[in-house]
GROMACS .gro file of C-alpha atoms in nm:
model
  171
    1LEU     CA    1   0.202  -2.586  -1.691
    2ALA     CA    2   0.427  -2.849  -1.542
    3LEU     CA    3   0.729  -2.878  -1.360
    4ASP     CA    4   0.950  -3.107  -1.527
    5LYS     CA    5   1.133  -3.286  -1.209
    6ASP     CA    6   1.397  -3.459  -1.401
    7LYS     CA    7   1.486  -3.060  -1.535
    8PHE     CA    8   1.456  -2.956  -1.192
    9MET     CA    9   1.753  -3.166  -1.089
   10LYS     CA   10   1.928  -3.068  -1.385
   11GLU     CA   11   1.935  -2.714  -1.330
   12ARG     CA   12   2.023  -2.765  -0.983
   13LYS     CA   13   2.305  -2.975  -1.066
   14LEU     CA   14   2.407  -2.691  -1.248
   15LYS     CA   15   2.426  -2.396  -0.977
   16GLY     CA   16   2.645  -2.707  -0.804
   17ASP     CA   17   2.442  -2.924  -0.640
   18TYR     CA   18   2.594  -3.231  -0.746
   19GLU     CA   19   2.608  -3.629  -0.663
   20GLY     CA   20   2.728  -3.642  -0.304
   21THR     CA   21   2.603  -3.296  -0.183
   22PRO     CA   22   2.442  -3.244   0.093
   23MET     CA   23   2.217  -3.022  -0.054
   24CYS     CA   24   2.176  -3.310  -0.365
   25SER     CA   25   2.014  -3.556  -0.153
   26ILE     CA   26   1.753  -3.360   0.020
   27LEU     CA   27   1.661  -3.259  -0.315
   28ALA     CA   28   1.620  -3.624  -0.437
   29HIS     CA   29   1.376  -3.690  -0.153
   30PHE     CA   30   1.217  -3.324  -0.226
   31LYS     CA   31   1.147  -3.384  -0.529
   32ASN     CA   32   0.957  -3.666  -0.476
   33SER     CA   33   0.739  -3.541  -0.204
   34GLN     CA   34   0.368  -3.376  -0.200
   35MET     CA   35   0.598  -3.052  -0.071
   36PHE     CA   36   0.743  -3.054  -0.427
   37GLU     CA   37   0.449  -3.044  -0.608
   38GLN     CA   38   0.268  -2.747  -0.383
   39PHE     CA   39   0.622  -2.575  -0.425
   40ALA     CA   40   0.543  -2.596  -0.823
   41LYS     CA   41   0.209  -2.486  -0.796
   42SER     CA   42   0.332  -2.200  -0.573
   43ARG     CA   43   0.611  -2.093  -0.804
   44ILE     CA   44   0.374  -2.139  -1.154
   45LEU     CA   45   0.111  -1.926  -0.959
   46GLU     CA   46   0.366  -1.669  -0.850
   47PHE     CA   47   0.452  -1.637  -1.254
   48GLN     CA   48   0.106  -1.616  -1.368
   49SER     CA   49   0.007  -1.343  -1.162
   50PRO     CA   50   0.164  -1.007  -1.194
   51PRO     CA   51   0.437  -0.861  -1.006
   52ARG     CA   52   0.327  -0.646  -0.658
   53PRO     CA   53   0.589  -0.429  -0.483
   54PRO     CA   54   0.654  -0.494  -0.135
   55ALA     CA   55   0.418  -0.333   0.115
   56HIS     CA   56   0.712  -0.155   0.298
   57ILE     CA   57   0.786   0.074  -0.018
   58THR     CA   58   0.653   0.400   0.028
   59LEU     CA   59   0.384   0.565  -0.252
   60PHE     CA   60   0.648   0.837  -0.347
   61LYS     CA   61   0.989   0.569  -0.410
   62ARG     CA   62   0.717   0.401  -0.621
   63SER     CA   63   0.658   0.763  -0.798
   64VAL     CA   64   1.036   0.808  -0.790
   65ASP     CA   65   1.093   0.494  -0.985
   66TYR     CA   66   0.801   0.543  -1.236
   67ILE     CA   67   0.933   0.915  -1.307
   68ARG     CA   68   1.279   0.734  -1.334
   69LYS     CA   69   1.149   0.491  -1.607
   70ASN     CA   70   0.939   0.697  -1.781
   71LYS     CA   71   1.259   0.972  -1.832
   72ALA     CA   72   1.022   1.237  -1.721
   73GLU     CA   73   1.138   1.618  -1.515
   74PHE     CA   74   1.099   1.537  -1.176
   75SER     CA   75   0.917   1.778  -1.016
   76SER     CA   76   0.543   1.822  -0.810
   77ILE     CA   77   0.339   1.759  -1.097
   78ASN     CA   78   0.532   1.440  -1.235
   79CYS     CA   79   0.481   1.326  -0.885
   80ARG     CA   80   0.133   1.388  -0.854
   81ARG     CA   81   0.087   1.227  -1.252
   82ALA     CA   82   0.291   0.909  -1.144
   83ALA     CA   83   0.096   0.879  -0.756
   84ARG     CA   84  -0.159   0.865  -0.961
   85ALA     CA   85  -0.121   0.623  -1.237
   86ILE     CA   86   0.036   0.369  -0.982
   87ILE     CA   87  -0.280   0.421  -0.778
   88GLN     CA   88  -0.498   0.337  -1.022
   89SER     CA   89  -0.283   0.038  -1.199
   90SER     CA   90  -0.243  -0.142  -0.857
   91ASN     CA   91  -0.654  -0.098  -0.800
   92PRO     CA   92  -0.821   0.028  -1.055
   93ASN     CA   93  -1.210  -0.013  -0.872
   94ILE     CA   94  -1.072   0.239  -0.598
   95PRO     CA   95  -1.177   0.590  -0.719
   96LEU     CA   96  -0.936   0.854  -0.608
   97ILE     CA   97  -1.098   1.123  -0.357
   98LYS     CA   98  -1.303   1.369  -0.589
   99SER     CA   99  -1.151   1.691  -0.410
  100LYS     CA  100  -0.956   1.846  -0.117
  101ASN     CA  101  -1.329   2.012  -0.030
  102GLN     CA  102  -1.517   1.703   0.048
  103ALA     CA  103  -1.189   1.618   0.288
  104ARG     CA  104  -1.203   1.930   0.450
  105GLU     CA  105  -1.523   1.945   0.489
  106LYS     CA  106  -1.577   1.597   0.645
  107ALA     CA  107  -1.319   1.684   0.904
  108LEU     CA  108  -1.493   1.972   0.974
  109ASP     CA  109  -1.837   1.773   1.051
  110LEU     CA  110  -1.621   1.502   1.246
  111THR     CA  111  -1.503   1.785   1.466
  112SER     CA  112  -1.806   1.996   1.534
  113LYS     CA  113  -1.976   1.898   1.877
  114ASN     CA  114  -2.333   1.768   1.767
  115TYR     CA  115  -2.200   1.531   1.432
  116GLN     CA  116  -2.446   1.329   1.331
  117GLY     CA  117  -2.356   0.969   1.180
  118ASN     CA  118  -2.114   0.729   1.247
  119TYR     CA  119  -1.870   0.867   1.385
  120MET     CA  120  -1.546   0.588   1.378
  121HIS     CA  121  -1.662   0.482   1.005
  122ASP     CA  122  -1.633   0.814   0.888
  123LEU     CA  123  -1.327   0.879   1.075
  124ALA     CA  124  -1.168   0.558   0.913
  125VAL     CA  125  -1.277   0.671   0.571
  126LEU     CA  126  -1.116   0.973   0.602
  127VAL     CA  127  -0.797   0.856   0.729
  128GLN     CA  128  -0.791   0.612   0.444
  129GLU     CA  129  -0.822   0.908   0.192
  130CYS     CA  130  -0.551   1.098   0.360
  131ARG     CA  131  -0.358   0.831   0.294
  132ASP     CA  132  -0.450   0.785  -0.053
  133THR     CA  133  -0.429   1.073  -0.165
  134ASN     CA  134  -0.188   1.352  -0.162
  135GLY     CA  135  -0.394   1.705  -0.086
  136ALA     CA  136  -0.649   1.560   0.168
  137LEU     CA  137  -0.418   1.546   0.384
  138VAL     CA  138  -0.320   1.904   0.351
  139SER     CA  139  -0.714   2.009   0.405
  140VAL     CA  140  -0.786   1.804   0.699
  141MET     CA  141  -0.444   1.893   0.915
  142ASP     CA  142  -0.536   2.261   0.822
  143VAL     CA  143  -0.939   2.205   0.971
  144VAL     CA  144  -0.709   2.046   1.275
  145TRP     CA  145  -0.475   2.339   1.337
  146MET     CA  146  -0.781   2.575   1.242
  147ARG     CA  147  -1.030   2.392   1.557
  148ILE     CA  148  -0.737   2.347   1.815
  149ARG     CA  149  -0.619   2.742   1.781
  150GLY     CA  150  -0.982   2.836   1.829
  151SER     CA  151  -1.076   2.648   2.098
  152LYS     CA  152  -1.125   2.833   2.431
  153GLY     CA  153  -1.387   2.748   2.743
  154MET     CA  154  -1.631   2.612   2.589
  155GLN     CA  155  -1.475   2.533   2.261
  156SER     CA  156  -1.256   2.230   2.401
  157LYS     CA  157  -1.458   1.999   2.257
  158HIS     CA  158  -1.352   2.079   1.913
  159ALA     CA  159  -0.998   2.067   2.010
  160LEU     CA  160  -1.040   1.701   2.153
  161LEU     CA  161  -1.186   1.619   1.857
  162SER     CA  162  -0.921   1.703   1.591
  163LEU     CA  163  -0.638   1.554   1.843
  164HIS     CA  164  -0.833   1.245   1.789
  165ILE     CA  165  -0.808   1.275   1.399
  166ILE     CA  166  -0.431   1.345   1.415
  167ARG     CA  167  -0.380   1.029   1.642
  168ASN     CA  168  -0.596   0.817   1.392
  169LEU     CA  169  -0.386   0.963   1.113
  170LEU     CA  170  -0.075   0.879   1.269
  171LEU     CA  171  -0.145   0.528   1.397
   0.00000   0.00000   0.00000
């Protein structure tokens, strides 16, 4: 694909950039520059690549739009299905979390006194799982509250590690 410079100028004139206007003189210089070639290449790539939603749009908003587009009833089950479809279509190489119990077990391990393993890496994986799926966060928060409630005397390290998980979930 290539961009026709004369056709580009004709289109701009149809949009109101007539001869003698300041924009027309800028475009006349622009079409003969290297910047125009880079502009054309980036626009061609933009049209050839699949559209990506902006980063500020939440998964819930995208799920609601998906449900509207497919004219499905708005329910928690359909929201969950829509979110799963959106996640898998946006990046099919990322597997969804296997079960909520795995997230629960990982949270229990991370809040134990004698954790063996790379704590920061495993915490980052747990936080990402909580952000990617809806069931993992509930299980992790259940463990966190259980550890905080059960912290008395010598068990205060459980509460401290639980607060550390909450901090990472919020940030």
